[in-house]
Coordinates of N, CA and C in Angstrom, one line a residue:
Chain A
X149 N 207.7 207.4 90.9 CA 207.8 207.9 92.0 C 205.4 208.5 91.8
X150 N 205.0 208.5 92.6 CA 203.9 209.0 93.2 C 203.8 210.4 93.8
X151 N 203.0 211.7 93.3 CA 202.9 212.6 94.0 C 201.5 213.0 94.2
X152 N 200.8 213.5 95.3 CA 199.3 213.9 95.5 C 199.1 215.3 95.5
X153 N 198.7 215.9 94.8 CA 198.4 217.6 95.2 C 197.0 218.0 95.6
X154 N 196.7 218.6 96.7 CA 195.7 219.2 97.0 C 195.8 221.0 97.6
X155 N 195.5 221.6 96.3 CA 195.9 222.9 96.9 C 195.2 223.8 97.8
X156 N 193.8 223.3 98.2 CA 193.4 224.0 99.3 C 193.3 223.7 100.6
X157 N 193.9 224.3 101.4 CA 194.7 224.3 102.5 C 193.4 224.2 103.9
X158 N 192.3 225.2 102.9 CA 191.0 225.1 103.7 C 189.8 225.5 102.8
X159 N 188.8 225.0 103.3 CA 187.6 225.0 102.8 C 186.5 225.4 104.0
X160 N 185.4 226.6 103.6 CA 184.3 226.5 103.9 C 182.8 226.1 103.4
X161 N 182.1 225.4 103.9 CA 180.6 225.5 103.1 C 179.4 225.9 104.1
X162 N 178.6 225.9 104.0 CA 177.4 226.2 104.3 C 176.5 224.7 104.5
X163 N 176.0 224.6 106.0 CA 175.3 223.4 106.5 C 174.0 222.8 104.8
X164 N 174.2 221.8 104.6 CA 173.4 221.7 103.0 C 173.8 222.0 102.0
X165 N 174.6 222.3 101.9 CA 174.9 222.9 100.6 C 176.1 221.2 100.3
X166 N 176.4 221.4 98.8 CA 177.7 220.6 98.4 C 179.3 221.6 98.1
X167 N 180.3 220.3 98.9 CA 181.3 221.1 98.7 C 182.2 219.9 97.6
X168 N 183.2 220.8 96.7 CA 184.2 219.8 95.9 C 185.7 219.7 96.7
X169 N 186.3 219.0 96.9 CA 187.9 218.9 97.3 C 188.5 218.6 96.2
X170 N 189.5 219.6 96.0 CA 190.1 219.3 95.1 C 191.8 218.2 95.3
X171 N 191.9 217.5 94.2 CA 193.1 216.5 94.2 C 193.5 215.9 93.2
X172 N 195.0 216.4 92.9 CA 195.7 216.1 91.5 C 196.7 215.1 91.8
X173 N 197.0 214.2 90.8 CA 197.9 213.1 91.5 C 199.3 213.0 90.2
X174 N 200.0 212.3 90.4 CA 201.0 211.8 89.2 C 201.8 210.5 89.7
X175 N 201.9 209.7 88.8 CA 202.4 208.1 89.2 C 202.8 207.9 87.9
X176 N 203.9 206.8 88.1 CA 204.3 206.0 87.0 C 204.3 205.1 86.6
X177 N 202.9 204.9 87.8 CA 202.3 202.9 87.7 C 201.3 202.7 86.9
X178 N 201.1 202.1 86.3 CA 200.1 201.3 85.2 C 198.6 201.5 85.9
X179 N 198.9 200.9 87.2 CA 197.6 200.6 87.8 C 197.8 201.2 89.2
X180 N 197.0 201.8 89.5 CA 196.9 202.3 91.4 C 195.2 202.5 91.5
X181 N 195.3 202.6 92.8 CA 194.0 203.4 93.6 C 194.4 204.5 93.9
X182 N 193.0 205.4 94.1 CA 192.9 207.0 94.8 C 191.9 206.6 95.8
X183 N 192.3 207.2 97.0 CA 191.5 207.1 98.3 C 191.4 208.5 98.7
X184 N 190.0 209.0 99.9 CA 190.0 209.8 100.6 C 189.9 208.9 101.6
X185 N 190.7 210.2 102.7 CA 190.3 209.7 104.2 C 189.7 211.2 105.1
X186 N 189.0 210.8 105.7 CA 188.9 211.8 106.9 C 189.6 212.0 107.9
X187 N 189.8 213.0 109.2 CA 190.3 213.0 110.3 C 189.9 214.0 110.8
X188 N 188.9 213.6 111.9 CA 188.2 214.5 112.8 C 189.1 215.4 113.6
X189 N 188.8 216.1 113.9 CA 189.9 216.7 115.5 C 189.9 215.9 116.8
X190 N 189.2 214.1 116.9 CA 189.8 213.6 117.9 C 191.2 212.8 117.0
X191 N 191.2 213.0 115.6 CA 192.4 212.2 115.2 C 192.8 210.8 114.6
X192 N 191.7 210.2 114.3 CA 191.5 208.9 113.7 C 191.6 209.3 112.2
X193 N 191.5 208.1 111.4 CA 191.8 208.4 109.9 C 190.5 207.3 109.7
X194 N 189.8 207.8 108.9 CA 188.6 207.5 108.5 C 188.5 207.4 107.4
X195 N 188.3 205.7 106.4 CA 188.1 205.8 105.1 C 187.3 206.0 104.5
X196 N 186.9 207.0 103.4 CA 185.8 207.3 103.0 C 185.1 206.5 101.4
X197 N 186.3 206.9 100.7 CA 185.9 206.4 99.2 C 187.2 205.8 98.5
X198 N 187.1 205.3 97.7 CA 188.0 204.5 96.5 C 187.4 204.4 95.1
X199 N 188.9 204.9 94.1 CA 188.3 205.2 92.8 C 189.7 203.9 92.3
X200 N 189.4 203.1 91.5 CA 190.4 202.4 90.6 C 190.8 202.9 89.9
X201 N 192.4 202.8 88.9 CA 192.3 203.8 88.0 C 191.7 203.3 86.5
X202 N 191.2 201.7 86.5 CA 190.6 201.2 85.7 C 189.1 201.5 85.6
X203 N 188.8 202.1 86.5 CA 186.8 201.8 86.5 C 186.6 203.0 86.1
X204 N 185.6 202.6 84.9 CA 184.8 203.4 84.2 C 183.9 204.5 84.9
X205 N 183.3 204.0 85.7 CA 182.2 205.1 86.5 C 183.0 205.5 87.9
X206 N 182.9 206.8 88.0 CA 183.1 207.4 89.5 C 182.5 206.7 90.6
X207 N 183.6 206.5 91.3 CA 183.0 206.4 92.8 C 181.7 207.0 93.9
X208 N 180.8 205.9 94.4 CA 180.3 206.8 95.1 C 179.8 206.1 96.7
X209 N 179.7 206.9 97.5 CA 179.3 205.9 98.8 C 179.0 207.3 99.9
X210 N 177.2 206.8 99.4 CA 176.2 207.3 100.4 C 176.6 209.1 99.7
X211 N 176.7 209.9 101.1 CA 177.1 211.6 100.7 C 178.6 211.7 99.7
X212 N 179.2 210.8 99.7 CA 180.7 211.1 99.6 C 180.5 210.9 97.6
X213 N 181.0 211.6 96.8 CA 181.3 210.7 95.6 C 182.6 211.3 94.7
X214 N 183.5 210.4 93.6 CA 184.7 211.3 93.4 C 184.6 211.3 92.4
X215 N 184.8 212.5 92.2 CA 184.8 212.8 90.4 C 186.4 212.6 89.4
X216 N 186.2 211.6 89.4 CA 187.6 210.8 88.6 C 187.7 211.4 87.3
X217 N 188.7 212.2 86.7 CA 189.1 212.3 85.3 C 190.4 212.2 85.2
X218 N 190.8 211.2 84.8 CA 192.0 210.1 84.6 C 193.0 210.9 83.5
X219 N 192.7 211.3 82.5 CA 193.3 212.0 81.7 C 193.8 213.8 82.1
X220 N 193.3 214.2 82.9 CA 193.8 215.1 84.1 C 194.1 214.8 85.4
X221 N 193.9 214.0 85.7 CA 195.0 213.3 86.7 C 194.5 213.9 88.2
X222 N 193.1 213.9 88.1 CA 192.6 214.5 89.0 C 191.3 213.6 89.7
X223 N 191.1 213.5 91.1 CA 190.2 212.6 91.5 C 189.5 213.8 93.1
X224 N 188.8 214.5 92.5 CA 188.1 215.6 93.3 C 187.5 214.7 94.0
X225 N 186.9 214.8 95.5 CA 185.9 214.3 96.3 C 185.1 215.7 96.6
X226 N 183.8 214.9 96.0 CA 182.2 215.3 96.2 C 181.4 215.4 97.4
X227 N 181.4 216.0 98.6 CA 180.8 215.9 99.6 C 179.2 216.5 99.2
X228 N 177.7 215.8 99.3 CA 176.8 216.3 99.2 C 175.9 216.6 100.4
X229 N 175.1 217.6 100.5 CA 174.3 217.6 101.7 C 175.4 217.5 102.9
X230 N 176.2 218.5 103.2 CA 177.2 218.9 104.0 C 176.2 218.7 105.5
X231 N 177.3 218.2 106.9 CA 176.6 218.4 107.5 C 177.8 218.9 108.7
X232 N 177.1 219.2 109.9 CA 178.2 220.2 110.9 C 179.4 219.1 111.2
X233 N 178.7 217.6 111.2 CA 180.1 216.7 111.5 C 181.0 216.1 110.4
X234 N 180.8 216.8 109.1 CA 181.7 216.6 108.4 C 183.0 217.4 108.7
X235 N 182.8 218.4 109.2 CA 184.2 219.2 109.7 C 185.1 218.4 110.3
X236 N 186.2 219.0 109.2 CA 187.4 217.5 109.5 C 188.6 218.2 108.2
X237 N 189.5 217.4 108.8 CA 190.8 217.2 107.2 C 190.2 216.0 106.8
X238 N 190.9 216.6 105.2 CA 190.7 215.2 104.7 C 191.8 215.2 103.6
X239 N 191.9 214.1 104.0 CA 193.4 213.5 102.9 C 193.2 213.0 101.2
X240 N 193.5 213.6 100.5 CA 193.2 212.6 99.0 C 194.8 211.8 99.2
X241 N 194.7 210.5 98.8 CA 195.7 209.4 98.7 C 195.8 208.3 97.7
X242 N 197.5 208.0 97.8 CA 197.3 206.8 95.9 C 198.0 206.0 96.6
X243 N 197.8 204.6 96.1 CA 198.7 203.7 96.1 C 198.9 202.8 94.6
X244 N 200.3 202.6 94.5 CA 200.5 201.5 93.2 C 200.4 200.1 93.4
X245 N 200.0 199.8 92.5 CA 200.2 198.0 92.2 C 201.7 197.5 92.1
X246 N 202.4 198.7 91.3 CA 203.7 198.0 90.7 C 204.8 198.6 91.0
X247 N 205.1 200.0 90.7 CA 206.3 200.4 91.2 C 206.0 201.0 92.7
X248 N 205.1 201.8 92.8 CA 204.8 202.6 93.8 C 204.2 201.4 94.9
X249 N 204.1 200.1 94.8 CA 203.8 199.1 96.0 C 203.9 199.4 97.3
X250 N 203.5 199.3 98.1 CA 203.7 199.2 99.9 C 203.7 200.4 100.4
X251 N 203.0 201.4 99.3 CA 203.2 202.5 100.3 C 202.3 203.8 99.8
X252 N 201.4 204.2 100.5 CA 200.6 205.3 100.6 C 201.0 206.7 100.5
X253 N 200.7 207.7 99.1 CA 201.2 208.7 99.7 C 199.6 209.4 99.8
X254 N 200.4 210.5 100.5 CA 199.3 211.4 101.1 C 199.4 212.8 100.4
X255 N 198.3 213.4 100.1 CA 198.6 214.9 100.4 C 198.4 215.6 101.2
X256 N 198.6 217.2 101.1 CA 198.4 217.9 102.6 C 197.6 218.2 103.0
X257 N 196.3 217.8 102.4 CA 195.3 217.2 103.1 C 194.6 218.8 103.0
X258 N 193.1 218.7 103.2 CA 192.3 220.7 103.7 C 191.7 220.4 104.0
X259 N 191.4 221.5 105.3 CA 190.4 221.4 106.2 C 189.1 221.9 106.0
X260 N 188.1 221.2 106.3 CA 187.0 221.3 105.7 C 186.1 222.1 106.9
X261 N 185.5 223.4 107.0 CA 184.4 223.8 108.3 C 183.2 224.2 107.7
X262 N 181.8 223.4 108.3 CA 180.9 223.5 108.0 C 180.2 224.5 108.9
X263 N 179.2 225.5 108.1 CA 179.3 226.2 108.8 C 177.4 226.0 109.2
X264 N 177.0 226.6 110.3 CA 175.7 226.3 110.5 C 174.6 227.3 109.5
Chain B
X178 N 185.5 195.1 118.1 CA 186.6 194.3 118.0 C 187.4 195.1 116.7
X179 N 188.7 195.9 117.5 CA 189.3 196.4 117.1 C 190.4 195.9 115.8
X180 N 190.3 196.1 114.5 CA 191.1 195.8 113.2 C 192.6 196.3 113.5
X181 N 193.1 197.4 114.0 CA 194.0 197.9 114.2 C 194.3 198.6 115.4
X182 N 195.4 198.0 116.3 CA 195.4 198.7 117.4 C 196.8 199.0 117.7
X183 N 196.7 200.2 118.4 CA 198.2 200.6 118.6 C 198.1 200.9 120.4
X184 N 199.1 200.9 120.4 CA 199.9 200.7 122.0 C 200.7 201.7 122.3
X185 N 200.8 202.6 123.0 CA 200.0 203.4 123.8 C 199.6 205.0 122.5
X186 N 198.1 205.0 123.1 CA 197.4 206.0 122.7 C 198.2 207.6 122.4
X187 N 198.8 207.4 123.8 CA 199.8 209.0 124.5 C 200.7 208.5 124.8
X188 N 202.0 209.4 124.3 CA 203.3 208.6 125.0 C 203.9 210.5 125.4
X189 N 204.1 210.8 126.7 CA 205.1 211.6 126.8 C 206.1 211.3 127.6
X190 N 207.1 211.7 127.0 CA 208.9 211.5 128.0 C 209.7 212.3 127.5
X191 N 211.0 212.6 128.1 CA 211.8 213.2 127.8 C 212.8 213.2 126.8
X192 N 213.5 213.8 126.6 CA 214.4 213.9 125.8 C 215.6 212.8 125.9
X193 N 216.2 212.0 124.9 CA 217.3 211.2 125.5 C 216.5 209.8 125.6
X194 N 215.1 209.5 126.2 CA 214.5 208.5 126.4 C 214.5 207.5 125.0
X195 N 214.6 206.2 125.6 CA 214.3 205.3 124.6 C 212.7 204.5 124.6
X196 N 211.8 204.4 123.6 CA 210.6 204.4 123.6 C 210.3 203.4 122.7
X197 N 208.5 202.5 123.2 CA 208.2 201.9 122.0 C 206.8 202.4 121.9
X198 N 206.2 201.8 120.6 CA 205.0 201.7 120.2 C 204.7 200.4 119.8
X199 N 203.6 199.8 120.0 CA 203.2 198.6 119.3 C 201.9 198.7 118.7
X200 N 202.1 197.6 117.8 CA 201.0 197.8 116.4 C 200.7 196.3 116.5
X201 N 199.1 195.8 116.5 CA 198.4 194.5 116.1 C 197.7 195.0 115.1
X202 N 197.5 193.7 113.8 CA 196.1 193.8 113.1 C 195.4 192.2 113.6
X203 N 194.1 192.4 113.6 CA 193.9 191.3 113.2 C 192.6 190.8 111.9
X204 N 193.1 191.5 111.1 CA 192.6 191.1 109.7 C 193.2 190.5 108.8
X205 N 194.5 189.8 109.4 CA 195.0 188.7 108.2 C 196.3 189.1 107.5
X206 N 196.2 190.8 107.0 CA 196.8 191.5 106.0 C 197.9 190.9 106.4
X207 N 199.0 190.7 105.2 CA 200.2 190.8 104.5 C 201.1 191.9 105.1
X208 N 201.0 193.2 104.5 CA 201.6 193.9 104.7 C 201.1 195.3 105.6
X209 N 202.3 196.0 106.4 CA 202.1 196.6 107.6 C 202.8 198.0 107.4
X210 N 202.7 199.1 108.0 CA 203.1 200.4 107.7 C 203.5 201.2 109.0
X211 N 204.4 202.0 108.7 CA 204.0 203.1 109.7 C 204.3 204.4 109.1
X212 N 203.7 205.2 109.3 CA 203.0 206.5 109.2 C 203.4 207.6 110.6
X213 N 203.8 208.7 110.0 CA 204.5 209.7 110.6 C 203.8 211.0 110.2
X214 N 203.2 211.6 111.4 CA 202.1 212.6 110.9 C 202.9 214.0 111.8
X215 N 203.0 215.2 111.3 CA 204.0 215.9 111.7 C 202.8 217.1 112.5
X216 N 203.4 217.9 113.0 CA 202.5 219.3 113.8 C 201.9 219.9 112.8
X217 N 202.3 219.9 111.4 CA 201.7 220.6 110.3 C 200.5 219.5 109.6
X218 N 200.3 218.8 110.2 CA 199.4 217.2 109.6 C 199.8 216.7 108.6
X219 N 201.4 216.7 107.5 CA 201.5 215.8 107.0 C 202.3 214.7 107.4
X220 N 201.5 213.9 106.5 CA 201.4 212.1 106.5 C 202.7 211.5 105.7
X221 N 203.8 211.1 106.5 CA 204.6 210.6 105.6 C 205.0 209.1 106.0
X222 N 205.2 208.3 104.8 CA 205.7 206.8 105.2 C 207.1 206.5 105.7
X223 N 207.1 206.0 106.7 CA 207.9 205.8 107.4 C 208.3 204.6 107.3
X224 N 207.9 203.3 107.6 CA 208.4 201.6 106.9 C 206.9 201.3 106.3
X225 N 207.4 200.5 105.6 CA 206.5 199.2 105.0 C 207.3 197.9 105.2
X226 N 206.2 196.6 105.9 CA 206.7 195.4 105.9 C 206.0 194.8 105.0
X227 N 206.0 193.8 104.3 CA 205.6 192.6 103.8 C 206.5 191.2 105.0
X228 N 204.8 190.3 104.8 CA 205.2 189.0 105.5 C 206.6 189.3 106.4
X229 N 206.2 190.4 107.4 CA 207.6 190.2 108.3 C 208.9 191.3 107.9
X230 N 208.8 190.9 106.5 CA 209.9 191.5 106.1 C 209.9 192.9 105.6
X231 N 211.4 194.1 106.0 CA 211.1 195.3 105.6 C 211.2 195.5 104.5
X232 N 210.5 196.3 103.4 CA 210.8 196.3 102.2 C 210.9 198.1 102.3
X233 N 210.3 198.8 103.0 CA 210.7 200.2 102.7 C 211.0 201.0 103.3
X234 N 212.0 201.5 103.3 CA 212.7 202.4 104.7 C 212.9 203.6 104.3
X235 N 212.1 204.9 104.4 CA 211.6 206.2 103.7 C 213.2 207.4 104.5
X236 N 214.2 207.0 104.1 CA 215.0 207.4 104.6 C 214.9 208.4 106.3
X237 N 214.5 207.1 107.1 CA 214.5 207.6 108.5 C 215.3 207.5 109.3
X238 N 215.7 208.2 110.0 CA 217.1 208.2 111.2 C 217.2 206.9 111.9
X239 N 218.1 205.9 112.0 CA 218.5 204.9 112.4 C 218.1 204.8 113.8
X240 N 218.0 205.9 114.5 CA 217.4 205.9 115.7 C 215.9 204.9 115.8
X241 N 215.1 204.8 114.9 CA 214.3 204.1 114.5 C 214.2 203.0 114.0
X242 N 214.0 202.2 115.1 CA 214.3 200.8 114.6 C 212.6 200.1 114.6
X243 N 211.8 199.1 113.7 CA 210.6 199.2 113.5 C 211.0 197.4 113.7
X244 N 210.3 196.6 114.5 CA 210.2 194.9 114.4 C 209.5 194.6 114.0
X245 N 208.9 193.4 113.5 CA 208.0 192.7 112.7 C 208.1 191.0 113.6
X246 N 207.7 190.8 114.6 CA 208.1 189.4 115.0 C 207.0 188.4 114.3
X247 N 205.9 189.5 113.7 CA 205.3 188.0 113.0 C 203.8 188.8 112.0
X248 N 203.3 188.5 110.9 CA 202.7 189.0 110.3 C 201.9 189.9 111.0
X249 N 201.1 190.0 112.3 CA 200.5 190.6 112.9 C 200.6 192.0 113.7
X250 N 201.7 191.9 113.7 CA 202.4 192.7 114.8 C 203.8 193.5 114.2
X251 N 203.5 194.8 114.3 CA 205.0 195.5 113.8 C 205.0 196.8 114.6
X252 N 205.7 196.9 115.1 CA 206.7 198.0 116.7 C 207.6 198.8 116.4
X253 N 207.7 200.0 116.7 CA 208.5 200.6 116.5 C 209.3 201.2 117.7
X254 N 210.6 201.4 117.7 CA 211.2 201.6 118.6 C 212.3 202.4 118.4
X255 N 212.0 203.8 119.5 CA 212.6 204.8 119.3 C 214.1 204.9 120.5
X256 N 215.1 205.2 119.9 CA 216.3 205.4 120.7 C 216.8 206.6 120.4
X257 N 217.2 207.4 121.3 CA 217.8 208.8 121.8 C 216.5 209.9 121.7
X258 N 215.4 209.5 121.6 CA 214.3 210.9 121.4 C 214.8 212.0 121.8
X259 N 214.3 212.8 120.5 CA 214.4 214.3 120.5 C 213.5 214.5 120.6
X260 N 213.5 216.4 120.0 CA 212.1 217.4 120.3 C 211.9 217.0 118.8
X261 N 212.2 216.9 118.4 CA 211.6 216.6 116.5 C 210.9 215.5 116.2
X262 N 211.3 214.7 117.3 CA 210.1 213.1 116.8 C 209.0 213.6 117.4
X263 N 208.5 214.5 117.9 CA 207.3 214.7 118.5 C 206.5 214.9 117.5
X264 N 205.3 214.1 117.6 CA 204.5 213.9 116.4 C 203.2 212.5 116.7
X265 N 202.6 212.4 115.5 CA 201.2 211.0 115.6 C 201.9 209.9 115.1
X266 N 202.3 209.0 115.4 CA 202.3 207.8 114.6 C 201.8 207.1 114.2
X267 N 201.3 206.5 113.1 CA 200.4 205.8 112.5 C 200.6 205.0 112.2
X268 N 200.2 203.3 112.9 CA 200.3 202.2 112.2 C 199.2 202.0 110.9
X269 N 199.4 201.3 110.0 CA 197.8 200.6 108.9 C 198.7 198.8 108.6
X270 N 197.7 199.1 107.5 CA 197.7 197.5 106.8 C 196.7 197.6 106.2
X271 N 197.3 196.6 105.1 CA 196.7 196.5 104.1 C 196.8 195.2 103.3
X272 N 195.7 194.2 102.7 CA 195.6 192.9 102.4 C 197.3 192.3 102.2
X273 N 197.6 193.1 101.2 CA 199.3 192.3 100.5 C 200.0 193.9 99.8
X274 N 201.2 193.5 99.4 CA 202.1 194.2 98.9 C 201.7 194.9 97.0
X275 N 201.1 194.3 96.8 CA 200.5 195.2 95.5 C 198.9 195.1 95.9
X276 N 198.7 195.2 96.7 CA 197.0 195.5 97.1 C 196.9 196.9 97.1
X277 N 196.6 197.9 95.3 CA 196.8 199.2 95.3 C 195.7 199.7 95.5
X278 N 194.6 198.0 94.9 CA 192.6 198.8 95.1 C 192.7 198.8 96.3
X279 N 193.3 198.5 97.1 CA 192.2 198.6 98.7 C 192.8 199.3 99.7
X280 N 191.8 200.1 100.5 CA 191.9 201.2 101.5 C 193.0 200.2 102.7
X281 N 194.2 200.6 103.2 CA 195.0 200.5 104.5 C 193.9 200.9 105.3
X282 N 194.0 200.0 106.1 CA 193.2 200.4 107.7 C 194.0 201.0 108.5
X283 N 193.9 202.4 109.1 CA 194.8 202.4 110.2 C 194.4 202.3 111.8
X284 N 195.5 202.5 112.6 CA 195.5 202.4 114.1 C 194.9 203.6 114.4
X285 N 194.5 204.0 115.6 CA 194.0 205.1 116.5 C 195.1 206.0 116.6
X286 N 196.0 205.6 115.7 CA 197.6 206.7 116.1 C 197.9 206.7 117.9
X287 N 199.2 207.0 118.1 CA 200.5 207.5 119.1 C 200.4 208.4 118.9
X288 N 200.1 209.7 119.6 CA 200.5 210.8 120.2 C 201.6 210.7 120.9
X289 N 202.8 211.1 120.3 CA 204.2 211.3 121.0 C 205.0 212.5 121.3
X290 N 205.2 212.9 122.6 CA 205.5 214.2 123.3 C 207.0 214.0 123.8
X291 N 207.7 214.9 123.1 CA 209.0 214.9 123.8 C 209.3 216.1 124.5
X292 N 209.5 216.3 125.4 CA 209.8 217.4 126.6 C 211.3 217.5 126.7

């Protein structure tokens, strides 16, 4: 089985500041991927960033970085220099390679609001 | 050129009707999925297909019947629609069954409203 927990239903951040969205996970898979998706009010799912379970370095994509702490089973998303367009729902997800292949498990999401 | 496309984008129908949602991907992926996002925005896997074969059925009522005529298409047919079926349904694909290290590509979603 695999499980994703996002404990922050809603977060506020001031424009141009950094924000961290929390994600913890649990899985029985020896190898897995962790993903963050953004869902704006228009409804589409936008892939942001990926971290592999064996990656030694934290992933970065532009203003997004993933703070991966394998021993703590956490994969927090850090958004630097927040913009108004970052206001959206953010989902942490994972997919295994062996036991949990074939399905992504999503957390409940965090709604981020960026204040001007 | 849309990678994963779903039709229709919106669907409003009466209780008891039968409806279908179509999904096509042009990425050459082997694995396709249906997800349901409820009114609280929770996303749950419904079905996973690999090379046209149903592999995962997450205790979905048998009123829901997916069909994959080829590995580029995965359709979802729903019989005897109920109010509780109102949700956004997402189709997605990924390169292969064990590709846990590659993101899934999502369609734009189909908002189903049952009245």
